[in-house]
């Protein structure tokens, strides 16, 4: 009941609210207001931490590197011994990575050293082996060497007691390695977000069997499974639900009782919206929008109890675009992550594009660099929201703003590269 009040009262406060022409940015901002990140956390093995979200700041318990190490294969020397070239030094031993030289190096002496080996006591520089003449157990070294050269200094990567990673940091391969370099085998992360997923449509058939007359394969289930998989949420895959009020109601109530978010595809376009609208009004509070964008016009958002509901359009391209433009960032916030930078830049368009002002368009584009390093982009061809091959061919969106009209060859356009 509380969520019902808050959604409706929020809309009442919006002066120029028009559900039939909702600007992209306004829809995003509206959704943002209702997103409360998960707070429960758990300790997990670093091995399983990819895509998870740090629930606490991480402070370094140690210096990395923990000691001074050689950055080269060569000879560990005392720089004071290199004042009068040619300098003759006696090799008194060897130091390997993981096997230190245990002894003190005195004036006139040096130690054969490998990359990653501890710098022997008494030495302060490493001379690369390519700069040394070896004769028996002595070496000759010329001048031009700097004190401290070729040494990875203690703490130069990370100093002890500094904040290395902040709460909300997503764990990527680099963070997995970084945390391991600090000795962590377990880390504290927010619990996984539980996301229920189902498609609606009596025309849908699962791939793997010959297609029956009048049916199409359910592709949205798979593109959504893929996009959710990249985020590292716990997916509750409910398959396809029939276009029937009782089945839909049962599926929605079941999902709402055990997940954080429900994502559906299909059934929110004009022809079908009415009975779904009625159903969702009975069991929760959901707003239906026509977003001023192409593709992806119909979109429903709301709450069923404490569970968030995203009703995405059925068209295969529209479902991907709306997921990427509205759902992905919302899920990131719910997962406790810090907002991610949207990478967008300008490119010269080498296709002409017909466009009517009035809505944002996400055309599928192929971005490439010309021989001078400048970026050019052309469309993948036909842009209907059912042409899923356009998403596979594309490596970016060409984002045409609301006010934009036709694009001629040579115009500068905004592109959003696909980063995963
Ligand atoms: P709807 O939004 O339910 O009216 O669907 C719009 C269009 O998308 C129709 O042509 C549907 O057949 C198609 N569609 C809906 N759901 C899916 C799906 N899961 N996979 C592939 N196409 C779909
Ligand atoms: Mg349908």
CSV table of N, CA and C and ligand atoms in Angstrom, one decimal, residues 199-201 203-204 216-221 265-269 272 298 312-316, ligand 1:
chain,number,residue,atom,x,y,z
A,199,UNK,N,8.4,-14.3,-20.5
A,199,UNK,CA,7.9,-13.7,-21.7
A,199,UNK,C,6.4,-14.1,-21.8
A,200,UNK,N,5.6,-13.1,-22.4
A,200,UNK,CA,4.2,-13.4,-22.6
A,200,UNK,C,4.0,-13.5,-24.1
A,201,UNK,N,3.0,-14.3,-24.5
A,201,UNK,CA,2.6,-14.4,-25.9
A,201,UNK,C,2.3,-15.8,-26.3
A,203,UNK,N,1.9,-16.8,-29.2
A,203,UNK,CA,2.6,-17.2,-30.4
A,203,UNK,C,4.0,-17.7,-30.2
A,204,UNK,N,4.4,-17.7,-28.9
A,204,UNK,CA,5.9,-18.1,-28.6
A,204,UNK,C,6.1,-19.6,-28.5
A,216,UNK,N,6.3,-18.3,-33.4
A,216,UNK,CA,7.6,-17.8,-33.6
A,216,UNK,C,8.4,-18.3,-32.4
A,217,UNK,N,9.8,-18.4,-32.6
A,217,UNK,CA,10.6,-18.8,-31.5
A,217,UNK,C,10.7,-17.6,-30.5
A,218,UNK,N,10.7,-18.0,-29.2
A,218,UNK,CA,10.9,-17.0,-28.2
A,218,UNK,C,12.4,-16.5,-28.1
A,219,UNK,N,12.7,-15.4,-28.7
A,219,UNK,CA,14.1,-14.9,-28.7
A,219,UNK,C,14.3,-14.0,-27.5
A,220,UNK,N,13.3,-13.3,-27.0
A,220,UNK,CA,13.5,-12.4,-25.9
A,220,UNK,C,14.0,-13.0,-24.7
A,221,UNK,N,13.5,-14.2,-24.4
A,221,UNK,CA,14.0,-14.9,-23.2
A,221,UNK,C,15.5,-15.1,-23.2
A,265,UNK,N,8.5,-9.6,-21.0
A,265,UNK,CA,8.5,-9.0,-22.3
A,265,UNK,C,7.2,-9.3,-23.0
A,266,UNK,N,6.7,-8.3,-23.8
A,266,UNK,CA,5.4,-8.5,-24.5
A,266,UNK,C,4.3,-8.1,-23.6
A,267,UNK,N,3.2,-7.8,-24.3
A,267,UNK,CA,1.9,-7.6,-23.6
A,267,UNK,C,1.7,-6.2,-23.1
A,268,UNK,N,2.6,-5.2,-23.4
A,268,UNK,CA,2.4,-3.9,-22.9
A,268,UNK,C,2.1,-2.9,-24.0
A,269,UNK,N,2.0,-3.4,-25.2
A,269,UNK,CA,1.7,-2.5,-26.3
A,269,UNK,C,0.2,-2.3,-26.3
A,272,UNK,N,-2.7,-4.9,-26.2
A,272,UNK,CA,-2.8,-5.8,-25.1
A,272,UNK,C,-2.8,-5.1,-23.8
A,298,UNK,N,6.5,1.3,-26.0
A,298,UNK,CA,5.7,0.9,-24.7
A,298,UNK,C,6.7,0.4,-23.6
A,312,UNK,N,8.6,-4.8,-20.4
A,312,UNK,CA,9.2,-4.4,-21.6
A,312,UNK,C,8.4,-4.8,-22.8
A,313,UNK,N,8.6,-4.1,-23.9
A,313,UNK,CA,7.9,-4.4,-25.2
A,313,UNK,C,8.2,-5.8,-25.7
A,314,UNK,N,7.4,-6.3,-26.6
A,314,UNK,CA,7.7,-7.7,-27.1
A,314,UNK,C,8.6,-7.7,-28.3
A,315,UNK,N,8.7,-6.6,-29.0
A,315,UNK,CA,9.6,-6.6,-30.2
A,315,UNK,C,11.0,-6.9,-29.8
A,316,UNK,N,11.7,-7.8,-30.5
A,316,UNK,CA,13.0,-8.2,-30.1
A,316,UNK,C,14.1,-7.1,-30.0
B,1,LIG,P1,3.6,-7.5,-28.0
B,1,LIG,O1,4.4,-6.4,-27.3
B,1,LIG,O2,3.3,-8.6,-27.1
B,1,LIG,O3,2.4,-7.0,-28.7
B,1,LIG,O4,4.6,-8.1,-29.1
B,1,LIG,C1,5.1,-7.3,-30.2
B,1,LIG,C2,5.8,-8.1,-31.2
B,1,LIG,O5,6.9,-8.8,-30.6
B,1,LIG,C3,4.9,-9.3,-31.7
B,1,LIG,O6,5.1,-9.4,-33.1
B,1,LIG,C4,5.3,-10.5,-31.0
B,1,LIG,O7,5.1,-11.7,-31.7
B,1,LIG,C5,6.8,-10.2,-30.8
B,1,LIG,N1,7.3,-10.9,-29.6
B,1,LIG,C6,6.7,-10.8,-28.4
B,1,LIG,N2,7.4,-11.5,-27.5
B,1,LIG,C7,8.4,-12.1,-28.1
B,1,LIG,C8,9.5,-12.9,-27.7
B,1,LIG,N3,9.6,-13.3,-26.5
B,1,LIG,N4,10.3,-13.3,-28.7
B,1,LIG,C9,10.2,-12.9,-30.0
B,1,LIG,N5,9.3,-12.1,-30.4
B,1,LIG,C10,8.3,-11.7,-29.5
